[in-house]
PDB file of C-alpha atoms in Angstrom:
ATOM      1  CA  MET A   1     -34.980-178.083-176.738  1.00 56.00           C
ATOM      2  CA  VAL A   2     -34.845-175.541-179.427  1.00 61.00           C
ATOM      3  CA  ARG A   3     -34.984-176.814-183.031  1.00 84.00           C
ATOM      4  CA  GLU A   4     -33.191-175.031-185.771  1.00 93.00           C
ATOM      5  CA  PRO A   5     -35.166-173.531-188.677  1.00 96.00           C
ATOM      6  CA  VAL A   6     -35.697-176.015-191.874  1.00 97.00           C
ATOM      7  CA  LEU A   7     -36.982-174.177-195.248  1.00 98.00           C
ATOM      8  CA  ALA A   8     -39.761-175.959-196.141  1.00 98.00           C
ATOM      9  CA  TYR A   9     -41.299-175.433-199.534  1.00 98.00           C
ATOM     10  CA  VAL A  10     -44.874-174.852-199.709  1.00 98.00           C
ATOM     11  CA  ALA A  11     -47.082-174.962-202.909  1.00 97.00           C
ATOM     12  CA  LEU A  12     -50.810-173.068-202.604  1.00 97.00           C
ATOM     13  CA  GLY A  13     -53.660-173.406-205.222  1.00 94.00           C
ATOM     14  CA  ALA A  14     -57.364-172.158-205.265  1.00 93.00           C
ATOM     15  CA  ASN A  15     -60.224-172.477-207.667  1.00 91.00           C
ATOM     16  CA  LEU A  16     -63.234-171.773-206.275  1.00 88.00           C
ATOM     17  CA  GLY A  17     -64.645-168.050-204.842  1.00 89.00           C
ATOM     18  CA  ASP A  18     -62.371-165.538-205.090  1.00 93.00           C
ATOM     19  CA  ALA A  19     -59.140-168.026-205.744  1.00 93.00           C
ATOM     20  CA  GLN A  20     -56.445-164.869-206.034  1.00 95.00           C
ATOM     21  CA  ALA A  21     -57.753-163.122-202.731  1.00 95.00           C
ATOM     22  CA  ALA A  22     -57.606-166.741-200.910  1.00 94.00           C
ATOM     23  CA  VAL A  23     -53.959-167.433-202.410  1.00 96.00           C
ATOM     24  CA  ARG A  24     -53.221-164.370-201.163  1.00 96.00           C
ATOM     25  CA  HIS A  25     -54.457-164.627-198.145  1.00 95.00           C
ATOM     26  CA  ALA A  26     -52.990-167.552-197.356  1.00 96.00           C
ATOM     27  CA  LEU A  27     -49.567-166.269-197.906  1.00 96.00           C
ATOM     28  CA  ALA A  28     -49.778-163.683-195.605  1.00 96.00           C
ATOM     29  CA  ALA A  29     -51.035-166.295-192.942  1.00 95.00           C
ATOM     30  CA  LEU A  30     -47.976-168.558-193.585  1.00 96.00           C
ATOM     31  CA  ASP A  31     -46.279-166.038-192.772  1.00 93.00           C
ATOM     32  CA  GLN A  32     -48.208-164.712-189.453  1.00 94.00           C
ATOM     33  CA  ASP A  33     -50.168-167.420-188.294  1.00 93.00           C
ATOM     34  CA  LEU A  34     -48.153-170.386-187.625  1.00 95.00           C
ATOM     35  CA  PRO A  35     -46.089-170.949-184.794  1.00 94.00           C
ATOM     36  CA  GLU A  36     -42.311-170.768-185.353  1.00 95.00           C
ATOM     37  CA  THR A  37     -42.772-170.417-188.912  1.00 96.00           C
ATOM     38  CA  HIS A  38     -41.835-167.490-191.307  1.00 95.00           C
ATOM     39  CA  ARG A  39     -42.429-166.542-194.733  1.00 97.00           C
ATOM     40  CA  VAL A  40     -38.952-166.034-196.528  1.00 97.00           C
ATOM     41  CA  ALA A  41     -40.169-165.739-200.045  1.00 98.00           C
ATOM     42  CA  ALA A  42     -43.034-166.374-202.655  1.00 98.00           C
ATOM     43  CA  SER A  43     -43.557-166.682-206.016  1.00 98.00           C
ATOM     44  CA  ALA A  44     -45.997-164.704-208.027  1.00 97.00           C
ATOM     45  CA  LEU A  45     -49.347-165.596-208.831  1.00 98.00           C
ATOM     46  CA  TYR A  46     -49.886-168.087-211.650  1.00 98.00           C
ATOM     47  CA  ARG A  47     -52.993-169.532-213.282  1.00 97.00           C
ATOM     48  CA  SER A  48     -53.360-173.251-214.379  1.00 95.00           C
ATOM     49  CA  ALA A  49     -55.768-175.454-215.670  1.00 90.00           C
ATOM     50  CA  PRO A  50     -56.899-178.193-213.434  1.00 87.00           C
ATOM     51  CA  ILE A  51     -54.776-181.408-213.886  1.00 83.00           C
ATOM     52  CA  ASP A  52     -56.899-184.517-212.336  1.00 77.00           C
ATOM     53  CA  ALA A  53     -59.156-182.452-210.989  1.00 72.00           C
ATOM     54  CA  GLN A  54     -62.011-180.891-211.478  1.00 70.00           C
ATOM     55  CA  GLY A  55     -63.837-177.201-212.253  1.00 82.00           C
ATOM     56  CA  PRO A  56     -62.277-173.576-212.433  1.00 90.00           C
ATOM     57  CA  PRO A  57     -58.597-172.710-213.520  1.00 94.00           C
ATOM     58  CA  PHE A  58     -56.692-172.998-210.347  1.00 93.00           C
ATOM     59  CA  VAL A  59     -54.520-170.009-208.716  1.00 96.00           C
ATOM     60  CA  ASN A  60     -50.900-170.880-208.010  1.00 97.00           C
ATOM     61  CA  ALA A  61     -48.069-170.087-205.690  1.00 98.00           C
ATOM     62  CA  VAL A  62     -45.122-171.088-203.377  1.00 98.00           C
ATOM     63  CA  ALA A  63     -43.764-170.065-200.475  1.00 98.00           C
ATOM     64  CA  ALA A  64     -40.437-170.583-199.016  1.00 98.00           C
ATOM     65  CA  LEU A  65     -40.768-170.656-195.040  1.00 98.00           C
ATOM     66  CA  SER A  66     -38.283-170.990-192.358  1.00 98.00           C
ATOM     67  CA  THR A  67     -39.904-173.497-189.617  1.00 97.00           C
ATOM     68  CA  ARG A  68     -38.742-174.755-186.493  1.00 97.00           C
ATOM     69  CA  LEU A  69     -41.984-177.487-186.190  1.00 96.00           C
ATOM     70  CA  PRO A  70     -41.271-181.068-187.149  1.00 95.00           C
ATOM     71  CA  ALA A  71     -42.950-181.939-190.769  1.00 96.00           C
ATOM     72  CA  PRO A  72     -45.772-183.516-189.392  1.00 95.00           C
ATOM     73  CA  VAL A  73     -46.889-181.009-187.203  1.00 95.00           C
ATOM     74  CA  LEU A  74     -45.872-178.403-190.551  1.00 97.00           C
ATOM     75  CA  LEU A  75     -48.545-180.176-192.190  1.00 96.00           C
ATOM     76  CA  ALA A  76     -51.176-180.398-189.433  1.00 95.00           C
ATOM     77  CA  GLU A  77     -50.994-176.257-189.485  1.00 96.00           C
ATOM     78  CA  LEU A  78     -51.381-176.062-193.293  1.00 96.00           C
ATOM     79  CA  GLN A  79     -54.539-178.258-193.209  1.00 93.00           C
ATOM     80  CA  ARG A  80     -55.783-176.156-190.017  1.00 93.00           C
ATOM     81  CA  LEU A  81     -55.149-172.544-192.747  1.00 95.00           C
ATOM     82  CA  GLU A  82     -57.248-174.899-195.001  1.00 89.00           C
ATOM     83  CA  ARG A  83     -59.676-175.588-192.745  1.00 87.00           C
ATOM     84  CA  LEU A  84     -60.524-171.705-192.261  1.00 85.00           C
ATOM     85  CA  ALA A  85     -60.281-170.733-195.202  1.00 81.00           C
ATOM     86  CA  GLY A  86     -63.072-173.700-196.112  1.00 73.00           C
ATOM     87  CA  ARG A  87     -61.870-176.163-197.623  1.00 60.00           C
ATOM     88  CA  GLU A  88     -63.724-179.380-197.933  1.00 61.00           C
ATOM     89  CA  ARG A  89     -62.656-182.562-199.107  1.00 58.00           C
ATOM     90  CA  PRO A  90     -66.224-183.910-200.607  1.00 50.00           C
ATOM     91  CA  TYR A  91     -64.314-186.286-203.128  1.00 52.00           C
ATOM     92  CA  HIS A  92     -60.736-186.849-204.628  1.00 55.00           C
ATOM     93  CA  HIS A  93     -59.567-184.070-206.224  1.00 58.00           C
ATOM     94  CA  ALA A  94     -62.674-181.690-205.917  1.00 55.00           C
ATOM     95  CA  PRO A  95     -62.611-177.784-206.451  1.00 63.00           C
ATOM     96  CA  ARG A  96     -61.256-176.099-203.632  1.00 75.00           C
ATOM     97  CA  THR A  97     -61.062-172.854-201.737  1.00 81.00           C
ATOM     98  CA  LEU A  98     -57.552-174.039-200.806  1.00 91.00           C
ATOM     99  CA  ASP A  99     -55.333-176.013-200.901  1.00 90.00           C
ATOM    100  CA  LEU A 100     -51.975-176.164-199.825  1.00 95.00           C
ATOM    101  CA  ASP A 101     -49.533-178.790-200.406  1.00 94.00           C
ATOM    102  CA  LEU A 102     -45.961-179.729-198.273  1.00 97.00           C
ATOM    103  CA  LEU A 103     -43.450-179.658-200.916  1.00 98.00           C
ATOM    104  CA  LEU A 104     -40.076-179.892-199.297  1.00 97.00           C
ATOM    105  CA  TYR A 105     -38.886-180.073-195.688  1.00 97.00           C
ATOM    106  CA  GLY A 106     -35.046-179.410-196.264  1.00 96.00           C
ATOM    107  CA  ASP A 107     -33.602-182.114-197.555  1.00 94.00           C
ATOM    108  CA  GLY A 108     -35.461-184.652-195.483  1.00 92.00           C
ATOM    109  CA  ARG A 109     -37.513-187.922-196.734  1.00 94.00           C
ATOM    110  CA  ILE A 110     -40.890-188.976-195.227  1.00 92.00           C
ATOM    111  CA  ASP A 111     -42.497-191.727-196.357  1.00 92.00           C
ATOM    112  CA  SER A 112     -45.136-192.434-194.042  1.00 91.00           C
ATOM    113  CA  PRO A 113     -49.660-192.626-194.421  1.00 91.00           C
ATOM    114  CA  ALA A 114     -49.602-189.135-193.521  1.00 90.00           C
ATOM    115  CA  LEU A 115     -47.099-187.259-195.322  1.00 93.00           C
ATOM    116  CA  THR A 116     -44.302-188.105-198.097  1.00 92.00           C
ATOM    117  CA  LEU A 117     -41.735-186.108-198.684  1.00 93.00           C
ATOM    118  CA  PRO A 118     -40.354-184.499-201.411  1.00 95.00           C
ATOM    119  CA  HIS A 119     -44.122-184.554-202.448  1.00 94.00           C
ATOM    120  CA  PRO A 120     -44.254-187.199-204.905  1.00 92.00           C
ATOM    121  CA  ARG A 121     -46.657-185.367-207.999  1.00 92.00           C
ATOM    122  CA  MET A 122     -44.663-182.152-207.761  1.00 95.00           C
ATOM    123  CA  VAL A 123     -42.525-183.290-210.626  1.00 95.00           C
ATOM    124  CA  ASP A 124     -45.035-184.101-212.824  1.00 95.00           C
ATOM    125  CA  ARG A 125     -46.867-180.429-212.439  1.00 95.00           C
ATOM    126  CA  ALA A 126     -45.562-177.406-214.084  1.00 96.00           C
ATOM    127  CA  PHE A 127     -48.332-175.241-211.378  1.00 96.00           C
ATOM    128  CA  VAL A 128     -45.748-176.577-208.595  1.00 97.00           C
ATOM    129  CA  LEU A 129     -42.473-176.239-210.531  1.00 97.00           C
ATOM    130  CA  LEU A 130     -42.687-172.911-211.959  1.00 97.00           C
ATOM    131  CA  PRO A 131     -43.605-171.236-208.854  1.00 98.00           C
ATOM    132  CA  LEU A 132     -40.899-172.949-206.858  1.00 98.00           C
ATOM    133  CA  ALA A 133     -38.158-172.304-209.573  1.00 97.00           C
ATOM    134  CA  GLU A 134     -38.812-168.877-209.484  1.00 97.00           C
ATOM    135  CA  ILE A 135     -37.763-168.649-206.129  1.00 98.00           C
ATOM    136  CA  ALA A 136     -35.793-171.857-205.595  1.00 98.00           C
ATOM    137  CA  PRO A 137     -34.340-172.422-209.103  1.00 97.00           C
ATOM    138  CA  GLN A 138     -31.548-174.722-207.762  1.00 97.00           C
ATOM    139  CA  ARG A 139     -34.530-177.228-206.096  1.00 97.00           C
ATOM    140  CA  VAL A 140     -36.194-177.307-210.031  1.00 97.00           C
ATOM    141  CA  ASP A 141     -34.579-180.127-212.246  1.00 95.00           C
ATOM    142  CA  ARG A 142     -35.026-177.361-215.683  1.00 94.00           C
ATOM    143  CA  ALA A 143     -35.143-180.199-218.060  1.00 96.00           C
ATOM    144  CA  ARG A 144     -38.135-181.736-216.609  1.00 96.00           C
ATOM    145  CA  LEU A 145     -39.941-178.269-215.994  1.00 95.00           C
ATOM    146  CA  ALA A 146     -39.413-178.754-220.526  1.00 95.00           C
ATOM    147  CA  GLU A 147     -41.518-181.314-220.505  1.00 97.00           C
ATOM    148  CA  LEU A 148     -44.230-180.650-218.925  1.00 96.00           C
ATOM    149  CA  ALA A 149     -44.290-177.179-221.651  1.00 94.00           C
ATOM    150  CA  HIS A 150     -47.469-178.591-222.590  1.00 94.00           C
ATOM    151  CA  GLN A 151     -49.430-177.735-219.646  1.00 95.00           C
ATOM    152  CA  SER A 152     -51.220-174.608-219.731  1.00 93.00           C
ATOM    153  CA  ILE A 153     -49.978-172.228-216.927  1.00 95.00           C
ATOM    154  CA  GLU A 154     -48.985-168.132-217.367  1.00 96.00           C
ATOM    155  CA  ARG A 155     -48.361-166.120-215.176  1.00 96.00           C
ATOM    156  CA  ILE A 156     -51.075-163.319-213.703  1.00 95.00           C
ATOM    157  CA  GLY A 157     -49.376-161.073-210.792  1.00 75.00           C
ATOM    158  CA  SER A 158     -46.516-160.365-208.440  1.00 73.00           C
TER     159      SER A 158
END
């Protein structure tokens, strides 16, 4: 049985090494290295201060993907890309070479030990909402984004 494509949104972030190059490489990998998946949109790159994390500033973006993968399989593929980029998890909120978070999977809702959708903390993070608003304004509550104006974030490139 062929699954109908679903529009999923993924947040990308990195703050170790050449973070900008890591995010750009990951954007390409989302389009080329995931089965039954292709990228349909990507935001500009943004620089943001760490929130609930340590280390240097992050480079962030959000991508929209058309995928036939079930959400748990897509998450596993995103984690595979993180590992290929050298992602280690020595402690909670450690600096990272690459972080890929599945934000939304169509209008689906999942609440399992391995995956919660929509992403439970996305509405608290300007570094997610601002790039998401760029590619999917209908998915972002503008009033909520305005409440996050105190969080440090700047657009750094397309």
